[in-house]
mmCIF file of C-alpha atoms and ligand atoms in Angstrom:
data_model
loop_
_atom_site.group_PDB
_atom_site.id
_atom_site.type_symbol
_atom_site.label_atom_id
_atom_site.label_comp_id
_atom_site.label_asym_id
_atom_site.label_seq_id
_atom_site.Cartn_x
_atom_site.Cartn_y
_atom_site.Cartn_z
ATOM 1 C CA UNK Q 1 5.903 20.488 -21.244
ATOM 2 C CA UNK Q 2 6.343 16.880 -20.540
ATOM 3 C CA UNK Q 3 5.393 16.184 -16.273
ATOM 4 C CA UNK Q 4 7.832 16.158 -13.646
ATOM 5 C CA UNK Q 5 8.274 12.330 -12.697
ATOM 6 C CA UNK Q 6 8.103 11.918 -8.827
ATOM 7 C CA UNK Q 7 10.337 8.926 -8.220
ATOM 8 C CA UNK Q 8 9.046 6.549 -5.336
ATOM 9 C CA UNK Q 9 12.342 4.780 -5.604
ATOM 10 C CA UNK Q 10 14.257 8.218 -4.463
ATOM 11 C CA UNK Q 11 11.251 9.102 -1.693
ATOM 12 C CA UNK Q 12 11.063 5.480 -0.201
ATOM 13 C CA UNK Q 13 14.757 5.447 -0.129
ATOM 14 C CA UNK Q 14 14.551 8.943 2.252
ATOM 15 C CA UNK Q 15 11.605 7.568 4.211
ATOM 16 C CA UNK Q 16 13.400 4.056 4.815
ATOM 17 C CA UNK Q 17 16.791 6.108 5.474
ATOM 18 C CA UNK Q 18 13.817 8.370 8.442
ATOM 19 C CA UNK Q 19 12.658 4.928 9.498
ATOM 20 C CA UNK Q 20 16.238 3.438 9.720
ATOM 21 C CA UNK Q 21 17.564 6.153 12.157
ATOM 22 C CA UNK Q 22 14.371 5.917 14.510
ATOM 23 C CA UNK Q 23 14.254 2.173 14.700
ATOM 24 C CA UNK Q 24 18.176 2.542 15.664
ATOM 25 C CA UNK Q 25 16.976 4.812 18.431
ATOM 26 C CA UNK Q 26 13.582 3.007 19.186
ATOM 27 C CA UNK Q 27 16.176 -0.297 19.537
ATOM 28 C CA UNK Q 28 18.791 1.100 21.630
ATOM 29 C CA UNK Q 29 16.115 2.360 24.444
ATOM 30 C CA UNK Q 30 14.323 -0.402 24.377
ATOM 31 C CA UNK Q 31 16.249 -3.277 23.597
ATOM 32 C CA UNK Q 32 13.377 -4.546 21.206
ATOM 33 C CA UNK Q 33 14.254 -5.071 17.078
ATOM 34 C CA UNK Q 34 11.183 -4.157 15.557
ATOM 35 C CA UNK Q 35 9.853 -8.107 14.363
ATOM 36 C CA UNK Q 36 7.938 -8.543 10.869
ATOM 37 C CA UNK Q 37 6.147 -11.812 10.113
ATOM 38 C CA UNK Q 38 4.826 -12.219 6.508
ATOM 39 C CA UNK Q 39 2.957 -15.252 5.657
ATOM 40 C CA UNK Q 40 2.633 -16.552 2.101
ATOM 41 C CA UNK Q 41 -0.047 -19.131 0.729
ATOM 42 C CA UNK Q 42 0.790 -20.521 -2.714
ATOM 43 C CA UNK Q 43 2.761 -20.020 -5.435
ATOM 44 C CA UNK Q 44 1.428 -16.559 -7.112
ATOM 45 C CA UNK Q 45 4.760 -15.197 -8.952
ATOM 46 C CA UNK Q 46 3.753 -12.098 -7.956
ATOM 47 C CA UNK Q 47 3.278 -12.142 -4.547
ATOM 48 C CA UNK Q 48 6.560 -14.154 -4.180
ATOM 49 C CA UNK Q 49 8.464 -11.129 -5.527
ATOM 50 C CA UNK Q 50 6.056 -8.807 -2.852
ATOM 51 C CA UNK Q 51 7.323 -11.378 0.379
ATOM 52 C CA UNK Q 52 11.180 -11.299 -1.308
ATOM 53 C CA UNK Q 53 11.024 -7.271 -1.021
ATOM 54 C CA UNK Q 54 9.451 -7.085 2.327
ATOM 55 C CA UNK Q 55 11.995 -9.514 3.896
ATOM 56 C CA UNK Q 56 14.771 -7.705 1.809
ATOM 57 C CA UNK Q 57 13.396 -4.154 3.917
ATOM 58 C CA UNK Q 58 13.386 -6.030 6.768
ATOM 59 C CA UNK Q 59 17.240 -6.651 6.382
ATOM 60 C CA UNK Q 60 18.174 -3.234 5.146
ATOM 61 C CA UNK Q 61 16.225 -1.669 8.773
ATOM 62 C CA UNK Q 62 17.488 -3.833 11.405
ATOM 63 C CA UNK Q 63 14.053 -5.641 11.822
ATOM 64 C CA UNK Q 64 13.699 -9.103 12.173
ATOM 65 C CA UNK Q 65 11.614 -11.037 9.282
ATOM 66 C CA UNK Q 66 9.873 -14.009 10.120
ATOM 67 C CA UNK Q 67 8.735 -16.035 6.493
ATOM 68 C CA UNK Q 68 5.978 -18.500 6.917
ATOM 69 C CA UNK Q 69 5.398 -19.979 3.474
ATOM 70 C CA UNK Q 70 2.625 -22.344 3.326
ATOM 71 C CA UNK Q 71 1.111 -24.554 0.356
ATOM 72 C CA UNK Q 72 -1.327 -24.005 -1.698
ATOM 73 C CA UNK Q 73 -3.211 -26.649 0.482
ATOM 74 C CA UNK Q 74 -2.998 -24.762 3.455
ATOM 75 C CA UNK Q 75 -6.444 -25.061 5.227
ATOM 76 C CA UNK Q 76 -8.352 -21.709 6.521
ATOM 77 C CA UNK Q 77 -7.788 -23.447 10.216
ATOM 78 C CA UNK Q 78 -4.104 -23.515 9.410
ATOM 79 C CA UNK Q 79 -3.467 -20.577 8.462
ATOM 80 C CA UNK Q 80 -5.807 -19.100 11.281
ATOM 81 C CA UNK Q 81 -3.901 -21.009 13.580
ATOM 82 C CA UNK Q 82 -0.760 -19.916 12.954
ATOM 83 C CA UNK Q 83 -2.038 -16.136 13.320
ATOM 84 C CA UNK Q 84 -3.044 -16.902 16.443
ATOM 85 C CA UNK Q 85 0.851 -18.025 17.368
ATOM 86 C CA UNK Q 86 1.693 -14.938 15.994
ATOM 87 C CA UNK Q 87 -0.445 -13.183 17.928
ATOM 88 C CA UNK Q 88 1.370 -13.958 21.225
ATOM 89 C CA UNK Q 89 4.397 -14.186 19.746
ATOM 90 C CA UNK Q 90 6.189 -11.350 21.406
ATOM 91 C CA UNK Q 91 9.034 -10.992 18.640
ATOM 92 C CA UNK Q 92 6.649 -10.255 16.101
ATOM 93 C CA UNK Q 93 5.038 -6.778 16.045
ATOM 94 C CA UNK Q 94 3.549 -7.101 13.193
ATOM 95 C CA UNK Q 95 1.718 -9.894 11.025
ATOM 96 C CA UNK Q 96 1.177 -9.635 7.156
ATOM 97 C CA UNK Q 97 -0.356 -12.592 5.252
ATOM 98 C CA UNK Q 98 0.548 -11.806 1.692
ATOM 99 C CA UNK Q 99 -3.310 -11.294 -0.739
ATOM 100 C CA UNK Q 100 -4.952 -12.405 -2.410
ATOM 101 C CA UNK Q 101 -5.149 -16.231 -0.549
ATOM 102 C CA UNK Q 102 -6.849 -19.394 -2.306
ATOM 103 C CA UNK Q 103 -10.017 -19.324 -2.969
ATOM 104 C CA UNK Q 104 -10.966 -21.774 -0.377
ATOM 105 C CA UNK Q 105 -9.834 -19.489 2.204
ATOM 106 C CA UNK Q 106 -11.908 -16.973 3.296
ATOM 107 C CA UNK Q 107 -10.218 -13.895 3.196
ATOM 108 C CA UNK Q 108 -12.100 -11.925 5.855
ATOM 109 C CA UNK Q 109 -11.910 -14.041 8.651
ATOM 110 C CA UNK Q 110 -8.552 -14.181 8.081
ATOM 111 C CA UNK Q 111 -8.030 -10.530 8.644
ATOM 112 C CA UNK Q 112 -10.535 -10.532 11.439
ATOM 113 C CA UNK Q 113 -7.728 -12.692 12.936
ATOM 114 C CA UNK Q 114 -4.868 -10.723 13.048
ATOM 115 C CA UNK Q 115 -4.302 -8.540 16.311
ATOM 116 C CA UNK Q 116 -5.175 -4.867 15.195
ATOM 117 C CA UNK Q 117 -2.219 -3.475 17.198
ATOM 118 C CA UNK Q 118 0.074 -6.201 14.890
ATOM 119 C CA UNK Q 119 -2.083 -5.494 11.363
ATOM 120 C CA UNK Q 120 0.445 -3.179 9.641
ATOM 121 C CA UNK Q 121 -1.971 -3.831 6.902
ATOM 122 C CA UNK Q 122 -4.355 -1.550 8.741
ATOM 123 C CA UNK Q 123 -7.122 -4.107 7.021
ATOM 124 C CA UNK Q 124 -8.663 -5.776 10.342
ATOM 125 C CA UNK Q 125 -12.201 -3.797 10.719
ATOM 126 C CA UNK Q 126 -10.774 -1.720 13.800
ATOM 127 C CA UNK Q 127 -8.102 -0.305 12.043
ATOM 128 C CA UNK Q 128 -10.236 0.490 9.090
ATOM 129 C CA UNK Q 129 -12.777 2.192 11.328
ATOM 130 C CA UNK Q 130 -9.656 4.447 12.699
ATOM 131 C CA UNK Q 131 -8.696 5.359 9.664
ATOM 132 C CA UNK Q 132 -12.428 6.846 8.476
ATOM 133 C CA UNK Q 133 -12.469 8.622 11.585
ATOM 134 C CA UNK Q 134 -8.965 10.374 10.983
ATOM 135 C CA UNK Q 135 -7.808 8.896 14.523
ATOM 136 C CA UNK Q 136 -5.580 5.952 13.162
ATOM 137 C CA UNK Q 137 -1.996 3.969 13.855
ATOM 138 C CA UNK Q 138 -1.770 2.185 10.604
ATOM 139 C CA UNK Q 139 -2.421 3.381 7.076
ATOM 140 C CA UNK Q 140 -2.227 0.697 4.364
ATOM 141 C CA UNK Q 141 0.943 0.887 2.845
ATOM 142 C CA UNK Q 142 -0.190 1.455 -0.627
ATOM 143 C CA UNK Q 143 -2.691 4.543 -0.064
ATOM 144 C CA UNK Q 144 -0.259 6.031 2.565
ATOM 145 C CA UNK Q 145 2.701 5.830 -0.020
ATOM 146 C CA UNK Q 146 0.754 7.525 -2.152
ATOM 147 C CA UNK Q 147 0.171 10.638 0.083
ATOM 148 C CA UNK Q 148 3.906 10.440 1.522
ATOM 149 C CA UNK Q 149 4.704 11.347 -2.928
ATOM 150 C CA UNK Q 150 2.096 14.030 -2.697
ATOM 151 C CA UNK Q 151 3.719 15.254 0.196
ATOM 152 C CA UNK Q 152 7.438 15.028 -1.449
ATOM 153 C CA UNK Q 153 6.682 17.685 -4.126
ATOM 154 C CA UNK Q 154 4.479 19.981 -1.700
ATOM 155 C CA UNK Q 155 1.057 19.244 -3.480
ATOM 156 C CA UNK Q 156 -1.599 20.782 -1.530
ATOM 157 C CA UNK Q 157 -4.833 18.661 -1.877
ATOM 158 C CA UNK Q 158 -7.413 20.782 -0.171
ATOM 159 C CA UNK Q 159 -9.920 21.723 -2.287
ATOM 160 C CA UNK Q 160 -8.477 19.774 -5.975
ATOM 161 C CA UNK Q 161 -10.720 17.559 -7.507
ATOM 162 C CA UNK Q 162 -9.599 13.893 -6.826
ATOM 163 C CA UNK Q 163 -10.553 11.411 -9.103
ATOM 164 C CA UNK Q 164 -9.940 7.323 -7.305
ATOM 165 C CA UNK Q 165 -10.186 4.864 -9.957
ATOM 166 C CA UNK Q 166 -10.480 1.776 -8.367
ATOM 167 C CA UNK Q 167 -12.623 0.674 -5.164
ATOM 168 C CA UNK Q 168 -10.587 -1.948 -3.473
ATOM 169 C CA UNK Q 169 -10.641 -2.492 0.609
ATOM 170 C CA UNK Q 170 -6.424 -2.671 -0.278
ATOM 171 C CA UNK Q 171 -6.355 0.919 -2.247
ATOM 172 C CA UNK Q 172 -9.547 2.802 -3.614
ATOM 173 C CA UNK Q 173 -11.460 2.925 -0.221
ATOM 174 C CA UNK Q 174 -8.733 4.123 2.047
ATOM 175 C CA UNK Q 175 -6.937 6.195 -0.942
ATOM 176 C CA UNK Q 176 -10.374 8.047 -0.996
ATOM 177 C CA UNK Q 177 -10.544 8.727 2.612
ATOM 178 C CA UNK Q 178 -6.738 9.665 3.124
ATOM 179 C CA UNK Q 179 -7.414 12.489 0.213
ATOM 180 C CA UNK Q 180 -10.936 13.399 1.806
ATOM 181 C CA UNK Q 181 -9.169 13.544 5.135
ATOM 182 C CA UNK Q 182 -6.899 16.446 3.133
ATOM 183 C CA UNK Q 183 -10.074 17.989 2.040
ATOM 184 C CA UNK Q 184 -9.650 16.799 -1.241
ATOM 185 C CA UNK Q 185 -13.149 16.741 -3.323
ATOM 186 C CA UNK Q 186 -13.091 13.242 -3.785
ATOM 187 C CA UNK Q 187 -15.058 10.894 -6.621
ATOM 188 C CA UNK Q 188 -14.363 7.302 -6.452
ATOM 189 C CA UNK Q 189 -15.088 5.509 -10.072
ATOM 190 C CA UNK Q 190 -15.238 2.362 -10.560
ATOM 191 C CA UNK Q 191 -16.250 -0.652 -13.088
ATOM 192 C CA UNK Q 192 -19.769 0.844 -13.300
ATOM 193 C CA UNK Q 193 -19.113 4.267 -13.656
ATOM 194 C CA UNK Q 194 -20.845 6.079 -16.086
ATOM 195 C CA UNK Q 195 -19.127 8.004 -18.435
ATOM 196 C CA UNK Q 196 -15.345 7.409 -16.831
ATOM 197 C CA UNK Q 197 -13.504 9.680 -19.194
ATOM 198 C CA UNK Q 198 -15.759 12.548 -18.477
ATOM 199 C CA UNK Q 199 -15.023 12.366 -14.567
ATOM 200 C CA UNK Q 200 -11.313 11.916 -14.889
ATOM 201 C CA UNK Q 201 -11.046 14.796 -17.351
ATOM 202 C CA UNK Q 202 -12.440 16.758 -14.260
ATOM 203 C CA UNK Q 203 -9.372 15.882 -11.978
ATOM 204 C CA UNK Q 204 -6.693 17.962 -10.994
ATOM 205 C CA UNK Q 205 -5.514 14.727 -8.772
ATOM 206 C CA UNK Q 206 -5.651 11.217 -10.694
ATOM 207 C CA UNK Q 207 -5.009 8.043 -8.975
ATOM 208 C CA UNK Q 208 -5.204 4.931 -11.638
ATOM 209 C CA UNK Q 209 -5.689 1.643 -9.428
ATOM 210 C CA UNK Q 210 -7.999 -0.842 -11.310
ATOM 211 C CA UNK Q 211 -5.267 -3.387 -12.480
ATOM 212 C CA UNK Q 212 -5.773 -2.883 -16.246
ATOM 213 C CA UNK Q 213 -2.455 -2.263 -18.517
ATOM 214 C CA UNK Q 214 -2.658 1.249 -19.575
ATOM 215 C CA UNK Q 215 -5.718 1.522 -18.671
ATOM 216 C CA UNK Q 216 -5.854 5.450 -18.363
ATOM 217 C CA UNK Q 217 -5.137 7.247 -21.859
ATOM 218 C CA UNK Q 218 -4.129 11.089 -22.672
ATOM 219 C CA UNK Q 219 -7.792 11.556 -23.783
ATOM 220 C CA UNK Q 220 -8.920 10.995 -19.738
ATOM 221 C CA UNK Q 221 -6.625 13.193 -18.542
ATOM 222 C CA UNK Q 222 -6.988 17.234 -18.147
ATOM 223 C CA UNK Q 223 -4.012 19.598 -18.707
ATOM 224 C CA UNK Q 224 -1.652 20.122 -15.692
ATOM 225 C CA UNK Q 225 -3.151 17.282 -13.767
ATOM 226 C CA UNK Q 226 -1.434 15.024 -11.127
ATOM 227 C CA UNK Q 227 -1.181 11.431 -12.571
ATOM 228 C CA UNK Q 228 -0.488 8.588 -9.621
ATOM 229 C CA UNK Q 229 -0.111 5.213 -11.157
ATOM 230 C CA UNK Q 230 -0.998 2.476 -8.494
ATOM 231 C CA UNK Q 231 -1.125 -0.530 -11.263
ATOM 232 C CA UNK Q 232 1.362 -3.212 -11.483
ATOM 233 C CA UNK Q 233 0.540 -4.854 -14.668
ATOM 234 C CA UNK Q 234 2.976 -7.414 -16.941
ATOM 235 C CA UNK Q 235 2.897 -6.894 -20.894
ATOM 236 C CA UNK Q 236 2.615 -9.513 -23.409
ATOM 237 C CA UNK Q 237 6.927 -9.015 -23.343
ATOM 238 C CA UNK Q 238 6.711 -9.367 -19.179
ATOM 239 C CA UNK Q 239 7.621 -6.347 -18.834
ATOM 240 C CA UNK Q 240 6.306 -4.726 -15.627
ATOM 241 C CA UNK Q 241 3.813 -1.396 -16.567
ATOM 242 C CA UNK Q 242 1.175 0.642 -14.606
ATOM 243 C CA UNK Q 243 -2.495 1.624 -15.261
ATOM 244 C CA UNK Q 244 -1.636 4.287 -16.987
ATOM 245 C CA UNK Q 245 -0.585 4.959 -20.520
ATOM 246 C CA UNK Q 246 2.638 6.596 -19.612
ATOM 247 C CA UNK Q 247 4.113 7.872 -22.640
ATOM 248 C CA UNK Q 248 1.175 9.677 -23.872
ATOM 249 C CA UNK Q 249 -0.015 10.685 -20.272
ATOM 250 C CA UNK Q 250 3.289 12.000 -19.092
ATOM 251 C CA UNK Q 251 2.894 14.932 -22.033
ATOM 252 C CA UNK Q 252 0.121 15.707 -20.719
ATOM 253 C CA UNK Q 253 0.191 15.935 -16.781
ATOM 254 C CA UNK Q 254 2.086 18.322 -14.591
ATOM 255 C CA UNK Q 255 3.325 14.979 -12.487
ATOM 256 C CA UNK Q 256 3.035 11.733 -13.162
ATOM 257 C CA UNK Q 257 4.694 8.370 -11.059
ATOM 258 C CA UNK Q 258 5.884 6.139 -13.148
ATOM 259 C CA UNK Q 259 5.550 1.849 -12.859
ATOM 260 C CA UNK Q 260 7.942 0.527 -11.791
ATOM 261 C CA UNK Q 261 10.023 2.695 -9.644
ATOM 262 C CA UNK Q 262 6.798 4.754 -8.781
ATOM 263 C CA UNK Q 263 3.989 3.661 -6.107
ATOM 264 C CA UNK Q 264 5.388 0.013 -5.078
ATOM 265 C CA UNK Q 265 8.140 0.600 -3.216
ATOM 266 C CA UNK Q 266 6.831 3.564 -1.351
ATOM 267 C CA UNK Q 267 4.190 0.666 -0.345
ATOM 268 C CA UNK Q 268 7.251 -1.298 1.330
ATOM 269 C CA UNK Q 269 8.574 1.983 2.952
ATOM 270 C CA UNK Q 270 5.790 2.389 4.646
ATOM 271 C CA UNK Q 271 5.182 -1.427 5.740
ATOM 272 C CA UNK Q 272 8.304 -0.464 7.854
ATOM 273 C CA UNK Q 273 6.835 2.168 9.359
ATOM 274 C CA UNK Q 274 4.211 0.580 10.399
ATOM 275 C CA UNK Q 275 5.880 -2.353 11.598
ATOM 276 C CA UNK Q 276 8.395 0.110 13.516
ATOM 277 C CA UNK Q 277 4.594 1.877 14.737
ATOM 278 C CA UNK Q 278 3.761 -2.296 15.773
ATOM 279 C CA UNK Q 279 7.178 -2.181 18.114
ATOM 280 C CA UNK Q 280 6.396 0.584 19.533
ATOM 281 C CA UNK Q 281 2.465 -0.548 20.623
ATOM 282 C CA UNK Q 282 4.183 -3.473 22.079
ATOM 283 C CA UNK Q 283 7.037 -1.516 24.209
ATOM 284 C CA UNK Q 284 4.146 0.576 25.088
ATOM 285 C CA UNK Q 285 5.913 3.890 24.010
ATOM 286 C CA UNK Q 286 3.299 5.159 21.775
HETATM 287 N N1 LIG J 1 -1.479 -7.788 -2.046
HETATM 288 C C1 LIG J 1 -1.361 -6.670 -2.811
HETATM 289 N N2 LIG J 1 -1.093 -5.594 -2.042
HETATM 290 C C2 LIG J 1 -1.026 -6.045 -0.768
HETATM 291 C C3 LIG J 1 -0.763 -5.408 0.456
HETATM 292 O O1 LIG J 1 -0.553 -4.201 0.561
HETATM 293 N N3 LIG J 1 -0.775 -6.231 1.548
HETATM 294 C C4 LIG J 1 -1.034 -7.555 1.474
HETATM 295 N N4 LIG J 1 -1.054 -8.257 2.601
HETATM 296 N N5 LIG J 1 -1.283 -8.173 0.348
HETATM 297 C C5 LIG J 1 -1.273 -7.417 -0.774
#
């Protein structure tokens, strides 16, 4: 039987629609619109689309959206002094500077930069800490989407074999720890893994995020498993496709997201919620 398709396009819509409703509430006590501000450096075409969606949320939930798009040019003491305007800015809650930055800029201290109470990110070394502990604010947007479709179709992780492919500060690290936290048994594979296929035929939960255009094939996958496709890959046509072989994969797996319409815009859904989470630090009601 081909797999059930969980559709991150109908859960984000009914975690936006949560979001919406509390922000309206959250705004009428408090007189404060939650405030995003998303900075861009350079011209990736990818990342361009990311900013356009995030300030397109922003619209749709009543927050304010501050841009910043800065040249390729930008210096690291630019761009690290704008964060720190940001930082006291009191209309912004939350700061997001779009990755991956120019190579001359150094990614980490950039983070490092960012006021952990305003990094709905959750990538400053605070929040990360939080988050391995279990005693967190912010998830990353990507990892925590992920759970909230886990969630949708009641999938209980606690004891399943969880197979991570990918080991990214952005998805494979906290992915890992958000299933572990579930008491998921948890591998995390990687570009060095020995014998991939064999490990991912052991999963009953299978999260592809390595970047690589079908990248996970029917052979990798066990019977019945869950399938989560993190990937956003272009083919040779430009047409936008996960990690995961999805035709062949999907007749194999009891659930499967698919790319696009899957994973990405459950990762915007939840940048709200964080950014809502950000308003609320600031009013001092959480
Ligand atoms: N680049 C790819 N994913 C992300 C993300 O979740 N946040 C930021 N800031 N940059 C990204």
């Amino acid at each position: 039987m081909p797999a059930k398709i969980i559709s991150g396009k109908d859960v984000s819509a009914s975690v936006k629609a949560r979001i919406k409703t509390e922000a309206e509430v959250f705004t009428a006590k408090t007189g404060i619109a939650p405030g995003l501000a998303v900075i861009i450096v350079g011209e990736d075409p990818a990342s361009q689309i990311y900013v356009r969606n995030k300030h397109k949320a922003c619209k749709d939930m009543g927050f304010a959206s501050f841009e910043h798009t800065l040249p390729e040019s930008t210096t690291e003491a630019e761009l690290l002094s704008l964060i720190a305007k940001l930082n006291s800015d009191d209309s912004v809650h939350g700061i997001l500077v779009q990755m991956p930055l120019p190579k001359h800029i150094n990614e980490n201290a950039v983070i490092n930069a960012i006021n952990p109470d305003k990094d709905v990110d959750a990538f400053h070394p605070e929040n990360v800490g939080h988050i391995m502990i279990g005693d967190y604010k912010f998830l990353p947007g990507t990892p925590a989407g992920v759970m909230e479709l886990l969630a949708s179709e009641n999938i209980d992780i606690t004891g399943k074999n969880c197979v991570v492919i990918g080991r990214s500060n952005i998805v494979g690290k906290p992915m890992s720890m958000l299933l572990l936290h579930k008491h998921g048994t948890v591998t995390i594979c990687h570009s060095r893994t020995k014998n991939l296929p064999e490990i991912t035929r052991g999963a009953d939960i299978l999260v592809a995020a390595i970047g690589k255009l079908g990248f996970v094939t029917a052979d990798m996958v066990k019977e019945g498993a869950i399938v989560i496709d993190v990937g956003i890959n272009r083919t040779a046509e430009g047409k936008v496709r996960g990690d995961v072989d999805f035709d062949s994969v999907s007749e194999k797996a009891s659930y499967i997201t698919p790319v696009p319409g899957g994973v990405g815009p459950m990762t915007i859904a939840m940048l709200m919620l964080n950014t809502l989470t950000a308003a609320k630090i600031f009013a001092k009601t959480i």
